PDB file of C-alpha atoms in Angstrom:
ATOM      1  CA  MET S   1     -50.326 -19.097 -27.406  1.00  0.00           C
ATOM      2  CA  ARG S   2     -53.640 -18.678 -25.456  1.00  0.00           C
ATOM      3  CA  ALA S   3     -53.477 -17.713 -21.957  1.00  0.00           C
ATOM      4  CA  LEU S   4     -55.607 -16.299 -19.012  1.00  0.00           C
ATOM      5  CA  VAL S   5     -54.269 -12.638 -18.759  1.00  0.00           C
ATOM      6  CA  VAL S   6     -55.082 -10.270 -15.752  1.00  0.00           C
ATOM      7  CA  SER S   7     -55.199  -6.890 -17.422  1.00  0.00           C
ATOM      8  CA  THR S   8     -56.705  -4.826 -14.805  1.00  0.00           C
ATOM      9  CA  LEU S   9     -57.206  -5.463 -10.942  1.00  0.00           C
ATOM     10  CA  SER S  10     -60.681  -5.655 -10.087  1.00  0.00           C
ATOM     11  CA  PRO S  11     -62.878  -7.427  -6.994  1.00  0.00           C
ATOM     12  CA  ASP S  12     -65.013  -9.138  -9.584  1.00  0.00           C
ATOM     13  CA  LEU S  13     -62.689 -10.613 -12.183  1.00  0.00           C
ATOM     14  CA  SER S  14     -63.668  -8.142 -14.884  1.00  0.00           C
ATOM     15  CA  GLY S  15     -60.250  -7.392 -15.424  1.00  0.00           C
ATOM     16  CA  CYS S  16     -59.472 -10.987 -16.596  1.00  0.00           C
ATOM     17  CA  GLY S  17     -59.846 -12.557 -19.917  1.00  0.00           C
ATOM     18  CA  ILE S  18     -58.447 -15.170 -22.504  1.00  0.00           C
ATOM     19  CA  ALA S  19     -55.874 -13.611 -24.950  1.00  0.00           C
ATOM     20  CA  ASP S  20     -53.480 -14.623 -27.493  1.00  0.00           C
ATOM     21  CA  VAL S  21     -50.031 -13.741 -26.284  1.00  0.00           C
ATOM     22  CA  PRO S  22     -46.638 -14.346 -27.685  1.00  0.00           C
ATOM     23  CA  ASP S  23     -45.128 -17.636 -26.484  1.00  0.00           C
ATOM     24  CA  PRO S  24     -42.592 -17.622 -23.740  1.00  0.00           C
ATOM     25  CA  VAL S  25     -38.942 -17.896 -24.445  1.00  0.00           C
ATOM     26  CA  ALA S  26     -36.818 -19.995 -22.426  1.00  0.00           C
ATOM     27  CA  THR S  27     -33.706 -18.437 -21.014  1.00  0.00           C
ATOM     28  CA  PRO S  28     -30.562 -20.383 -20.050  1.00  0.00           C
ATOM     29  CA  GLY S  29     -31.250 -23.036 -17.437  1.00  0.00           C
ATOM     30  CA  GLN S  30     -35.092 -23.071 -18.255  1.00  0.00           C
ATOM     31  CA  LEU S  31     -37.451 -25.415 -19.672  1.00  0.00           C
ATOM     32  CA  LEU S  32     -40.000 -24.785 -22.078  1.00  0.00           C
ATOM     33  CA  VAL S  33     -42.961 -26.734 -21.038  1.00  0.00           C
ATOM     34  CA  ARG S  34     -46.459 -27.519 -22.913  1.00  0.00           C
ATOM     35  CA  VAL S  35     -48.962 -27.319 -20.048  1.00  0.00           C
ATOM     36  CA  HIS S  36     -51.416 -30.239 -19.619  1.00  0.00           C
ATOM     37  CA  ALA S  37     -52.710 -29.118 -15.877  1.00  0.00           C
ATOM     38  CA  ALA S  38     -52.279 -26.086 -13.949  1.00  0.00           C
ATOM     39  CA  SER S  39     -53.762 -26.065 -10.275  1.00  0.00           C
ATOM     40  CA  LEU S  40     -55.960 -23.271  -9.135  1.00  0.00           C
ATOM     41  CA  ASN S  41     -54.771 -21.782  -5.581  1.00  0.00           C
ATOM     42  CA  PHE S  42     -56.480 -19.245  -3.427  1.00  0.00           C
ATOM     43  CA  PRO S  43     -53.577 -16.728  -3.939  1.00  0.00           C
ATOM     44  CA  ASP S  44     -54.363 -16.901  -7.810  1.00  0.00           C
ATOM     45  CA  LEU S  45     -57.603 -15.231  -6.982  1.00  0.00           C
ATOM     46  CA  LEU S  46     -56.374 -12.831  -4.396  1.00  0.00           C
ATOM     47  CA  MET S  47     -53.888 -11.606  -7.253  1.00  0.00           C
ATOM     48  CA  THR S  48     -56.510 -10.683  -9.660  1.00  0.00           C
ATOM     49  CA  ARG S  49     -57.598  -8.158  -7.084  1.00  0.00           C
ATOM     50  CA  GLY S  50     -54.139  -6.899  -5.986  1.00  0.00           C
ATOM     51  CA  ALA S  51     -54.989  -8.369  -2.541  1.00  0.00           C
ATOM     52  CA  TYR S  52     -51.969 -10.655  -2.331  1.00  0.00           C
ATOM     53  CA  GLN S  53     -48.279 -10.002  -1.083  1.00  0.00           C
ATOM     54  CA  LEU S  54     -46.977 -10.538  -4.420  1.00  0.00           C
ATOM     55  CA  LYS S  55     -47.991  -7.941  -6.739  1.00  0.00           C
ATOM     56  CA  PRO S  56     -47.150  -8.465 -10.294  1.00  0.00           C
ATOM     57  CA  PRO S  57     -46.874  -5.624 -12.779  1.00  0.00           C
ATOM     58  CA  LEU S  58     -49.815  -5.441 -15.225  1.00  0.00           C
ATOM     59  CA  PRO S  59     -50.594  -7.357 -17.309  1.00  0.00           C
ATOM     60  CA  PHE S  60     -49.732 -10.729 -16.198  1.00  0.00           C
ATOM     61  CA  ILE S  61     -50.665 -14.554 -16.413  1.00  0.00           C
ATOM     62  CA  PRO S  62     -51.615 -15.966 -13.253  1.00  0.00           C
ATOM     63  CA  GLY S  63     -51.059 -19.622 -11.998  1.00  0.00           C
ATOM     64  CA  MET S  64     -48.501 -20.631  -9.415  1.00  0.00           C
ATOM     65  CA  GLU S  65     -47.812 -24.587 -10.281  1.00  0.00           C
ATOM     66  CA  MET S  66     -48.308 -26.830 -13.358  1.00  0.00           C
ATOM     67  CA  ALA S  67     -47.713 -30.100 -14.943  1.00  0.00           C
ATOM     68  CA  GLY S  68     -46.738 -30.788 -18.487  1.00  0.00           C
ATOM     69  CA  GLU S  69     -44.317 -32.164 -21.189  1.00  0.00           C
ATOM     70  CA  VAL S  70     -40.865 -30.756 -21.871  1.00  0.00           C
ATOM     71  CA  VAL S  71     -40.492 -29.150 -25.269  1.00  0.00           C
ATOM     72  CA  THR S  72     -37.042 -27.764 -25.119  1.00  0.00           C
ATOM     73  CA  ALA S  73     -34.544 -28.487 -22.481  1.00  0.00           C
ATOM     74  CA  PRO S  74     -30.897 -27.114 -22.057  1.00  0.00           C
ATOM     75  CA  ALA S  75     -27.934 -29.737 -22.218  1.00  0.00           C
ATOM     76  CA  ASP S  76     -27.198 -31.662 -19.079  1.00  0.00           C
ATOM     77  CA  CYS S  77     -30.257 -30.402 -17.008  1.00  0.00           C
ATOM     78  CA  GLY S  78     -31.416 -33.846 -16.096  1.00  0.00           C
ATOM     79  CA  PHE S  79     -34.661 -33.495 -18.433  1.00  0.00           C
ATOM     80  CA  THR S  80     -35.103 -34.234 -22.210  1.00  0.00           C
ATOM     81  CA  ILE S  81     -37.912 -33.411 -24.653  1.00  0.00           C
ATOM     82  CA  GLY S  82     -41.167 -35.378 -23.911  1.00  0.00           C
ATOM     83  CA  ASP S  83     -40.223 -35.823 -20.044  1.00  0.00           C
ATOM     84  CA  ARG S  84     -43.315 -35.432 -17.702  1.00  0.00           C
ATOM     85  CA  VAL S  85     -42.423 -32.537 -15.130  1.00  0.00           C
ATOM     86  CA  VAL S  86     -44.186 -30.412 -12.706  1.00  0.00           C
ATOM     87  CA  CYS S  87     -43.046 -27.013 -11.501  1.00  0.00           C
ATOM     88  CA  GLY S  88     -43.838 -24.105  -9.305  1.00  0.00           C
ATOM     89  CA  THR S  89     -44.046 -20.927 -11.489  1.00  0.00           C
ATOM     90  CA  ARG S  90     -45.502 -18.241  -9.096  1.00  0.00           C
ATOM     91  CA  LEU S  91     -46.896 -16.823 -12.211  1.00  0.00           C
ATOM     92  CA  GLY S  92     -47.681 -17.952 -15.807  1.00  0.00           C
ATOM     93  CA  ALA S  93     -49.328 -21.332 -15.278  1.00  0.00           C
ATOM     94  CA  PHE S  94     -52.582 -20.662 -16.783  1.00  0.00           C
ATOM     95  CA  ALA S  95     -51.378 -20.753 -20.556  1.00  0.00           C
ATOM     96  CA  GLU S  96     -50.504 -23.276 -23.015  1.00  0.00           C
ATOM     97  CA  LEU S  97     -46.921 -22.871 -22.582  1.00  0.00           C
ATOM     98  CA  VAL S  98     -44.646 -21.932 -19.471  1.00  0.00           C
ATOM     99  CA  ALA S  99     -40.789 -21.454 -19.464  1.00  0.00           C
ATOM    100  CA  CYS S 100     -39.738 -22.648 -15.960  1.00  0.00           C
ATOM    101  CA  ASP S 101     -36.448 -23.150 -14.153  1.00  0.00           C
ATOM    102  CA  ALA S 102     -35.089 -26.557 -14.611  1.00  0.00           C
ATOM    103  CA  ASP S 103     -33.917 -26.884 -10.987  1.00  0.00           C
ATOM    104  CA  ALA S 104     -37.200 -26.158  -9.777  1.00  0.00           C
ATOM    105  CA  ALA S 105     -38.950 -28.916 -11.867  1.00  0.00           C
ATOM    106  CA  ARG S 106     -39.329 -32.436 -10.818  1.00  0.00           C
ATOM    107  CA  THR S 107     -40.159 -35.602 -12.690  1.00  0.00           C
ATOM    108  CA  ILE S 108     -43.962 -36.676 -12.331  1.00  0.00           C
ATOM    109  CA  PRO S 109     -44.125 -40.249 -10.616  1.00  0.00           C
ATOM    110  CA  ASP S 110     -45.266 -42.798 -12.922  1.00  0.00           C
ATOM    111  CA  HIS S 111     -48.683 -43.450 -11.128  1.00  0.00           C
ATOM    112  CA  LEU S 112     -49.867 -39.864 -11.176  1.00  0.00           C
ATOM    113  CA  ASP S 113     -51.448 -38.315 -14.083  1.00  0.00           C
ATOM    114  CA  TYR S 114     -50.923 -34.440 -15.119  1.00  0.00           C
ATOM    115  CA  VAL S 115     -54.039 -33.181 -13.180  1.00  0.00           C
ATOM    116  CA  ALA S 116     -53.025 -35.236  -9.935  1.00  0.00           C
ATOM    117  CA  ALA S 117     -49.486 -34.208 -10.224  1.00  0.00           C
ATOM    118  CA  ALA S 118     -50.463 -30.428 -10.830  1.00  0.00           C
ATOM    119  CA  SER S 119     -52.329 -30.516  -7.520  1.00  0.00           C
ATOM    120  CA  VAL S 120     -49.250 -31.662  -5.147  1.00  0.00           C
ATOM    121  CA  GLY S 121     -46.728 -28.926  -5.229  1.00  0.00           C
ATOM    122  CA  THR S 122     -48.320 -25.678  -3.647  1.00  0.00           C
ATOM    123  CA  ALA S 123     -50.650 -27.586  -1.265  1.00  0.00           C
ATOM    124  CA  TYR S 124     -48.324 -30.286   0.162  1.00  0.00           C
ATOM    125  CA  LEU S 125     -45.370 -27.691   0.256  1.00  0.00           C
ATOM    126  CA  THR S 126     -47.485 -25.360   2.370  1.00  0.00           C
ATOM    127  CA  ALA S 127     -48.580 -28.553   4.620  1.00  0.00           C
ATOM    128  CA  TYR S 128     -44.906 -29.755   5.028  1.00  0.00           C
ATOM    129  CA  VAL S 129     -43.394 -26.314   5.937  1.00  0.00           C
ATOM    130  CA  SER S 130     -46.371 -25.829   8.214  1.00  0.00           C
ATOM    131  CA  LEU S 131     -46.463 -29.212   9.871  1.00  0.00           C
ATOM    132  CA  VAL S 132     -42.850 -30.345   9.667  1.00  0.00           C
ATOM    133  CA  ARG S 133     -40.689 -27.291   9.479  1.00  0.00           C
ATOM    134  CA  LEU S 134     -42.449 -24.936  11.689  1.00  0.00           C
ATOM    135  CA  GLY S 135     -44.904 -26.996  13.683  1.00  0.00           C
ATOM    136  CA  ALA S 136     -42.540 -29.771  14.601  1.00  0.00           C
ATOM    137  CA  LEU S 137     -45.055 -32.163  14.456  1.00  0.00           C
ATOM    138  CA  GLN S 138     -44.619 -35.762  16.225  1.00  0.00           C
ATOM    139  CA  PRO S 139     -46.415 -38.829  15.779  1.00  0.00           C
ATOM    140  CA  GLY S 140     -49.334 -39.273  18.306  1.00  0.00           C
ATOM    141  CA  GLU S 141     -49.968 -35.459  18.448  1.00  0.00           C
ATOM    142  CA  TRP S 142     -53.471 -33.906  17.846  1.00  0.00           C
ATOM    143  CA  VAL S 143     -53.602 -31.583  14.780  1.00  0.00           C
ATOM    144  CA  LEU S 144     -56.510 -29.303  14.237  1.00  0.00           C
ATOM    145  CA  VAL S 145     -56.893 -28.525  10.586  1.00  0.00           C
ATOM    146  CA  HIS S 146     -59.359 -25.693   9.696  1.00  0.00           C
ATOM    147  CA  GLY S 147     -60.641 -25.364   6.066  1.00  0.00           C
ATOM    148  CA  ALA S 148     -60.127 -29.117   5.755  1.00  0.00           C
ATOM    149  CA  THR S 149     -62.126 -29.453   2.597  1.00  0.00           C
ATOM    150  CA  GLY S 150     -59.959 -26.844   0.654  1.00  0.00           C
ATOM    151  CA  GLY S 151     -56.659 -27.552  -1.330  1.00  0.00           C
ATOM    152  CA  VAL S 152     -54.377 -26.531   1.458  1.00  0.00           C
ATOM    153  CA  GLY S 153     -56.421 -27.911   4.150  1.00  0.00           C
ATOM    154  CA  LEU S 154     -56.993 -31.326   2.677  1.00  0.00           C
ATOM    155  CA  ALA S 155     -53.200 -31.570   1.863  1.00  0.00           C
ATOM    156  CA  ALA S 156     -52.608 -30.876   5.709  1.00  0.00           C
ATOM    157  CA  VAL S 157     -55.220 -33.576   6.669  1.00  0.00           C
ATOM    158  CA  ASP S 158     -53.482 -35.968   4.366  1.00  0.00           C
ATOM    159  CA  LEU S 159     -49.859 -35.283   5.300  1.00  0.00           C
ATOM    160  CA  ALA S 160     -50.689 -35.153   9.078  1.00  0.00           C
ATOM    161  CA  LYS S 161     -51.986 -38.797   8.831  1.00  0.00           C
ATOM    162  CA  ALA S 162     -49.122 -39.908   6.694  1.00  0.00           C
ATOM    163  CA  LEU S 163     -46.929 -38.701   9.646  1.00  0.00           C
ATOM    164  CA  GLY S 164     -48.659 -40.654  12.240  1.00  0.00           C
ATOM    165  CA  ALA S 165     -50.637 -37.558  13.889  1.00  0.00           C
ATOM    166  CA  ARG S 166     -54.342 -37.709  15.084  1.00  0.00           C
ATOM    167  CA  VAL S 167     -56.450 -35.275  13.126  1.00  0.00           C
ATOM    168  CA  ILE S 168     -59.662 -33.255  13.696  1.00  0.00           C
ATOM    169  CA  ALA S 169     -60.922 -31.892  10.492  1.00  0.00           C
ATOM    170  CA  THR S 170     -63.107 -28.687  10.380  1.00  0.00           C
ATOM    171  CA  SER S 171     -65.211 -27.042   7.919  1.00  0.00           C
ATOM    172  CA  ARG S 172     -68.498 -25.196   7.508  1.00  0.00           C
ATOM    173  CA  SER S 173     -69.884 -28.060   5.340  1.00  0.00           C
ATOM    174  CA  VAL S 174     -71.173 -31.290   7.157  1.00  0.00           C
ATOM    175  CA  GLU S 175     -71.463 -33.056   3.746  1.00  0.00           C
ATOM    176  CA  LYS S 176     -68.069 -32.152   2.600  1.00  0.00           C
ATOM    177  CA  LEU S 177     -66.493 -33.201   5.909  1.00  0.00           C
ATOM    178  CA  GLU S 178     -68.194 -36.716   5.355  1.00  0.00           C
ATOM    179  CA  GLN S 179     -66.295 -37.004   1.988  1.00  0.00           C
ATOM    180  CA  VAL S 180     -62.903 -36.084   3.851  1.00  0.00           C
ATOM    181  CA  ALA S 181     -63.492 -38.516   6.703  1.00  0.00           C
ATOM    182  CA  ALA S 182     -64.307 -41.241   4.255  1.00  0.00           C
ATOM    183  CA  ASP S 183     -61.334 -40.555   2.040  1.00  0.00           C
ATOM    184  CA  TYR S 184     -58.640 -39.827   4.653  1.00  0.00           C
ATOM    185  CA  HIS S 185     -59.849 -41.565   7.741  1.00  0.00           C
ATOM    186  CA  VAL S 186     -59.510 -38.593  10.192  1.00  0.00           C
ATOM    187  CA  ASP S 187     -60.011 -38.901  13.689  1.00  0.00           C
ATOM    188  CA  ALA S 188     -62.736 -36.557  14.082  1.00  0.00           C
ATOM    189  CA  THR S 189     -64.909 -33.997  12.210  1.00  0.00           C
ATOM    190  CA  LEU S 190     -66.204 -30.733  13.472  1.00  0.00           C
ATOM    191  CA  THR S 191     -68.103 -27.852  12.017  1.00  0.00           C
ATOM    192  CA  ALA S 192     -66.586 -24.411  12.419  1.00  0.00           C
ATOM    193  CA  PRO S 193     -67.023 -22.068  14.256  1.00  0.00           C
ATOM    194  CA  GLY S 194     -68.430 -23.738  17.260  1.00  0.00           C
ATOM    195  CA  PHE S 195     -65.536 -26.436  17.814  1.00  0.00           C
ATOM    196  CA  ARG S 196     -63.757 -25.270  20.992  1.00  0.00           C
ATOM    197  CA  THR S 197     -65.615 -27.432  23.452  1.00  0.00           C
ATOM    198  CA  GLN S 198     -65.449 -30.625  21.323  1.00  0.00           C
ATOM    199  CA  VAL S 199     -61.790 -30.175  20.629  1.00  0.00           C
ATOM    200  CA  LYS S 200     -60.844 -29.885  24.102  1.00  0.00           C
ATOM    201  CA  GLU S 201     -62.891 -32.938  25.067  1.00  0.00           C
ATOM    202  CA  LEU S 202     -61.558 -34.902  22.220  1.00  0.00           C
ATOM    203  CA  THR S 203     -57.785 -34.141  22.931  1.00  0.00           C
ATOM    204  CA  GLY S 204     -58.020 -34.275  26.548  1.00  0.00           C
ATOM    205  CA  GLY S 205     -57.201 -30.553  26.897  1.00  0.00           C
ATOM    206  CA  GLY S 206     -56.230 -28.870  23.559  1.00  0.00           C
ATOM    207  CA  ALA S 207     -54.721 -29.550  20.189  1.00  0.00           C
ATOM    208  CA  ASP S 208     -51.167 -29.782  19.914  1.00  0.00           C
ATOM    209  CA  VAL S 209     -50.904 -28.209  16.655  1.00  0.00           C
ATOM    210  CA  ILE S 210     -53.474 -25.942  14.890  1.00  0.00           C
ATOM    211  CA  TYR S 211     -53.356 -25.285  11.027  1.00  0.00           C
ATOM    212  CA  ASP S 212     -55.516 -22.223  10.118  1.00  0.00           C
ATOM    213  CA  PRO S 213     -55.927 -20.984   6.592  1.00  0.00           C
ATOM    214  CA  VAL S 214     -59.095 -19.555   7.619  1.00  0.00           C
ATOM    215  CA  GLY S 215     -58.457 -16.840  10.042  1.00  0.00           C
ATOM    216  CA  GLY S 216     -61.038 -14.431  11.724  1.00  0.00           C
ATOM    217  CA  ASP S 217     -63.380 -16.072  14.101  1.00  0.00           C
ATOM    218  CA  VAL S 218     -61.899 -19.305  13.423  1.00  0.00           C
ATOM    219  CA  PHE S 219     -58.464 -18.196  14.902  1.00  0.00           C
ATOM    220  CA  ASP S 220     -60.089 -16.607  17.619  1.00  0.00           C
ATOM    221  CA  GLU S 221     -61.770 -19.648  18.648  1.00  0.00           C
ATOM    222  CA  SER S 222     -58.448 -21.601  18.178  1.00  0.00           C
ATOM    223  CA  THR S 223     -56.715 -19.850  20.887  1.00  0.00           C
ATOM    224  CA  ARG S 224     -59.185 -21.338  23.213  1.00  0.00           C
ATOM    225  CA  CYS S 225     -58.787 -24.901  22.543  1.00  0.00           C
ATOM    226  CA  ILE S 226     -54.940 -25.121  22.038  1.00  0.00           C
ATOM    227  CA  ALA S 227     -52.671 -27.081  24.364  1.00  0.00           C
ATOM    228  CA  PHE S 228     -49.976 -25.603  26.592  1.00  0.00           C
ATOM    229  CA  GLY S 229     -46.625 -25.835  24.246  1.00  0.00           C
ATOM    230  CA  GLY S 230     -49.192 -25.895  21.331  1.00  0.00           C
ATOM    231  CA  ARG S 231     -48.203 -24.326  17.897  1.00  0.00           C
ATOM    232  CA  LEU S 232     -50.956 -22.210  16.218  1.00  0.00           C
ATOM    233  CA  LEU S 233     -50.057 -22.045  12.436  1.00  0.00           C
ATOM    234  CA  VAL S 234     -51.278 -18.936  10.584  1.00  0.00           C
ATOM    235  CA  VAL S 235     -51.370 -20.045   7.002  1.00  0.00           C
ATOM    236  CA  GLY S 236     -54.085 -17.542   5.431  1.00  0.00           C
ATOM    237  CA  PHE S 237     -57.079 -15.625   6.018  1.00  0.00           C
ATOM    238  CA  ALA S 238     -59.870 -17.305   3.677  1.00  0.00           C
ATOM    239  CA  SER S 239     -62.618 -15.774   5.937  1.00  0.00           C
ATOM    240  CA  GLY S 240     -61.462 -12.250   4.768  1.00  0.00           C
ATOM    241  CA  ARG S 241     -60.778 -10.979   8.255  1.00  0.00           C
ATOM    242  CA  ILE S 242     -57.082 -10.729   9.737  1.00  0.00           C
ATOM    243  CA  ALA S 243     -57.400 -11.660  13.524  1.00  0.00           C
ATOM    244  CA  GLU S 244     -55.785  -9.862  16.098  1.00  0.00           C
ATOM    245  CA  ILE S 245     -54.617 -11.271  19.342  1.00  0.00           C
ATOM    246  CA  ALA S 246     -53.481  -9.823  22.603  1.00  0.00           C
ATOM    247  CA  THR S 247     -50.071 -11.186  23.606  1.00  0.00           C
ATOM    248  CA  ASN S 248     -51.132 -12.244  27.205  1.00  0.00           C
ATOM    249  CA  ILE S 249     -53.080 -14.876  25.718  1.00  0.00           C
ATOM    250  CA  PRO S 250     -50.256 -16.858  24.255  1.00  0.00           C
ATOM    251  CA  LEU S 251     -48.245 -15.969  27.390  1.00  0.00           C
ATOM    252  CA  ILE S 252     -50.669 -17.264  29.831  1.00  0.00           C
ATOM    253  CA  LYS S 253     -51.596 -20.414  27.879  1.00  0.00           C
ATOM    254  CA  GLY S 254     -47.928 -21.008  26.798  1.00  0.00           C
ATOM    255  CA  PHE S 255     -48.673 -21.402  23.117  1.00  0.00           C
ATOM    256  CA  SER S 256     -46.623 -20.046  19.894  1.00  0.00           C
ATOM    257  CA  VAL S 257     -48.493 -18.168  16.922  1.00  0.00           C
ATOM    258  CA  VAL S 258     -46.319 -19.071  13.783  1.00  0.00           C
ATOM    259  CA  GLY S 259     -46.725 -17.258  10.430  1.00  0.00           C
ATOM    260  CA  VAL S 260     -46.444 -19.632   7.233  1.00  0.00           C
ATOM    261  CA  ARG S 261     -44.977 -18.601   3.929  1.00  0.00           C
ATOM    262  CA  ALA S 262     -44.034 -21.765   2.419  1.00  0.00           C
ATOM    263  CA  GLY S 263     -42.493 -20.358  -0.783  1.00  0.00           C
ATOM    264  CA  GLU S 264     -40.827 -17.730   1.019  1.00  0.00           C
ATOM    265  CA  TYR S 265     -39.314 -20.126   3.469  1.00  0.00           C
ATOM    266  CA  GLY S 266     -37.579 -21.852   0.597  1.00  0.00           C
ATOM    267  CA  ARG S 267     -36.440 -18.554  -0.895  1.00  0.00           C
ATOM    268  CA  GLN S 268     -34.792 -17.520   2.517  1.00  0.00           C
ATOM    269  CA  PHE S 269     -33.399 -21.037   3.072  1.00  0.00           C
ATOM    270  CA  PRO S 270     -32.560 -22.473  -0.307  1.00  0.00           C
ATOM    271  CA  ALA S 271     -31.060 -25.779   0.758  1.00  0.00           C
ATOM    272  CA  ARG S 272     -34.031 -26.622   3.064  1.00  0.00           C
ATOM    273  CA  GLY S 273     -36.441 -25.614   0.373  1.00  0.00           C
ATOM    274  CA  ARG S 274     -34.838 -28.161  -2.021  1.00  0.00           C
ATOM    275  CA  GLU S 275     -35.424 -30.603   0.842  1.00  0.00           C
ATOM    276  CA  ASN S 276     -38.991 -29.725   1.229  1.00  0.00           C
ATOM    277  CA  LEU S 277     -39.972 -30.318  -2.586  1.00  0.00           C
ATOM    278  CA  ASP S 278     -37.791 -33.624  -2.438  1.00  0.00           C
ATOM    279  CA  ALA S 279     -39.639 -34.668   0.595  1.00  0.00           C
ATOM    280  CA  ILE S 280     -43.030 -34.083  -0.606  1.00  0.00           C
ATOM    281  CA  TRP S 281     -42.448 -35.848  -4.035  1.00  0.00           C
ATOM    282  CA  ARG S 282     -40.660 -38.701  -2.281  1.00  0.00           C
ATOM    283  CA  LEU S 283     -43.914 -39.157  -0.155  1.00  0.00           C
ATOM    284  CA  ALA S 284     -45.952 -38.808  -3.431  1.00  0.00           C
ATOM    285  CA  SER S 285     -43.763 -41.537  -5.414  1.00  0.00           C
ATOM    286  CA  GLU S 286     -44.318 -43.612  -2.243  1.00  0.00           C
ATOM    287  CA  ARG S 287     -47.984 -43.166  -2.555  1.00  0.00           C
ATOM    288  CA  ARG S 288     -48.156 -42.161   1.173  1.00  0.00           C
ATOM    289  CA  ILE S 289     -50.058 -38.712   0.147  1.00  0.00           C
ATOM    290  CA  ARG S 290     -52.913 -38.694  -2.240  1.00  0.00           C
ATOM    291  CA  PRO S 291     -53.817 -35.217  -3.854  1.00  0.00           C
ATOM    292  CA  ARG S 292     -57.664 -35.023  -4.426  1.00  0.00           C
ATOM    293  CA  VAL S 293     -58.940 -33.351  -7.753  1.00  0.00           C
ATOM    294  CA  ASP S 294     -62.494 -32.014  -7.170  1.00  0.00           C
ATOM    295  CA  ARG S 295     -63.117 -30.735 -10.627  1.00  0.00           C
ATOM    296  CA  ARG S 296     -61.232 -30.020 -14.017  1.00  0.00           C
ATOM    297  CA  PHE S 297     -61.951 -26.961 -16.170  1.00  0.00           C
ATOM    298  CA  ALA S 298     -60.836 -26.017 -19.639  1.00  0.00           C
ATOM    299  CA  LEU S 299     -58.912 -22.907 -20.017  1.00  0.00           C
ATOM    300  CA  GLU S 300     -61.940 -20.964 -21.502  1.00  0.00           C
ATOM    301  CA  ASP S 301     -63.874 -22.024 -18.417  1.00  0.00           C
ATOM    302  CA  TRP S 302     -61.673 -20.305 -16.061  1.00  0.00           C
ATOM    303  CA  ARG S 303     -64.416 -18.251 -14.706  1.00  0.00           C
ATOM    304  CA  ALA S 304     -66.389 -21.155 -13.402  1.00  0.00           C
ATOM    305  CA  ALA S 305     -63.149 -22.433 -11.640  1.00  0.00           C
ATOM    306  CA  PHE S 306     -62.452 -18.802  -9.949  1.00  0.00           C
ATOM    307  CA  ASP S 307     -65.885 -18.691  -8.996  1.00  0.00           C
ATOM    308  CA  ALA S 308     -65.644 -22.084  -7.254  1.00  0.00           C
ATOM    309  CA  MET S 309     -62.682 -20.981  -5.470  1.00  0.00           C
ATOM    310  CA  GLN S 310     -64.168 -17.862  -4.199  1.00  0.00           C
ATOM    311  CA  ALA S 311     -67.293 -20.060  -3.006  1.00  0.00           C
ATOM    312  CA  SER S 312     -65.038 -22.759  -1.546  1.00  0.00           C
ATOM    313  CA  ASP S 313     -67.214 -24.983  -3.356  1.00  0.00           C
ATOM    314  CA  MET S 314     -64.950 -27.956  -3.610  1.00  0.00           C
ATOM    315  CA  VAL S 315     -63.320 -30.805  -1.730  1.00  0.00           C
ATOM    316  CA  GLY S 316     -59.746 -31.020  -2.824  1.00  0.00           C
ATOM    317  CA  LYS S 317     -58.097 -28.968  -5.645  1.00  0.00           C
ATOM    318  CA  LEU S 318     -59.451 -27.298  -8.824  1.00  0.00           C
ATOM    319  CA  VAL S 319     -57.400 -27.601 -11.846  1.00  0.00           C
ATOM    320  CA  ILE S 320     -57.482 -25.828 -15.204  1.00  0.00           C
ATOM    321  CA  GLU S 321     -56.481 -27.833 -18.463  1.00  0.00           C
ATOM    322  CA  PRO S 322     -55.120 -25.332 -21.200  1.00  0.00           C
TER     323      PRO S 322
END
């Protein structure tokens, strides 16, 4: 099969390329799936540099989630040949075939095509663990979502609205924020940095929950516009700088700083992890959440997809179609 293979780690993707590799072999309890669409996530980019917490041995095939058609399935696993499924893989999705655990797969709702289905799992799981499990978001609360035009940010906007929250979306791009406002009916949009005063005015004192996949200056400013009792969710560091905070700041202002690792949350708490996945796919089946795909790329055009991810040049998800 053809696959995108990372042979050496490098800051410029020079260690990556398309190669012919042996087909994967499904072990007991696994499905063999022909991949129709695989979603690109920021950790995929980081892994090509060795800059993510998961550091697989070289060479490896990146790609954390995919949607496709079952080629082989073990007996009594709940799936049959030809079924349309999605599955989180951590690795291996940017290929023509993937072997994935049957108990981690989900049937694709009828109204979603492969491309949209591949865009749900990682982004919405991150949003769900952040907002529901760790952020304890309540209807009517104010949520400040940074990086709101990217995949995980836009998923948080969408989920927060579905849960009845009031949402302020931020991004560096006014044009992209206009698209988010039009599609997801957020309560306000603000450019970042420079949002502190407006957030306090809009919310009457500060945001109850802040969802931050950006870090750096955005995190620093967020500590100045969070409500007493608020929850500041550390989702990532897309800005490139890992912020630091003096502990007297959350003490005096009475807020919590909470680290989010959605996949690890499910590994640490398997029953809750299954509940989380069930919850987001139930929301998808009920059409209460709507993944937005910005662009689709053929496997041979992987470089353009990764460059777009590096430049944050999208509103929503980037998808590779092997």
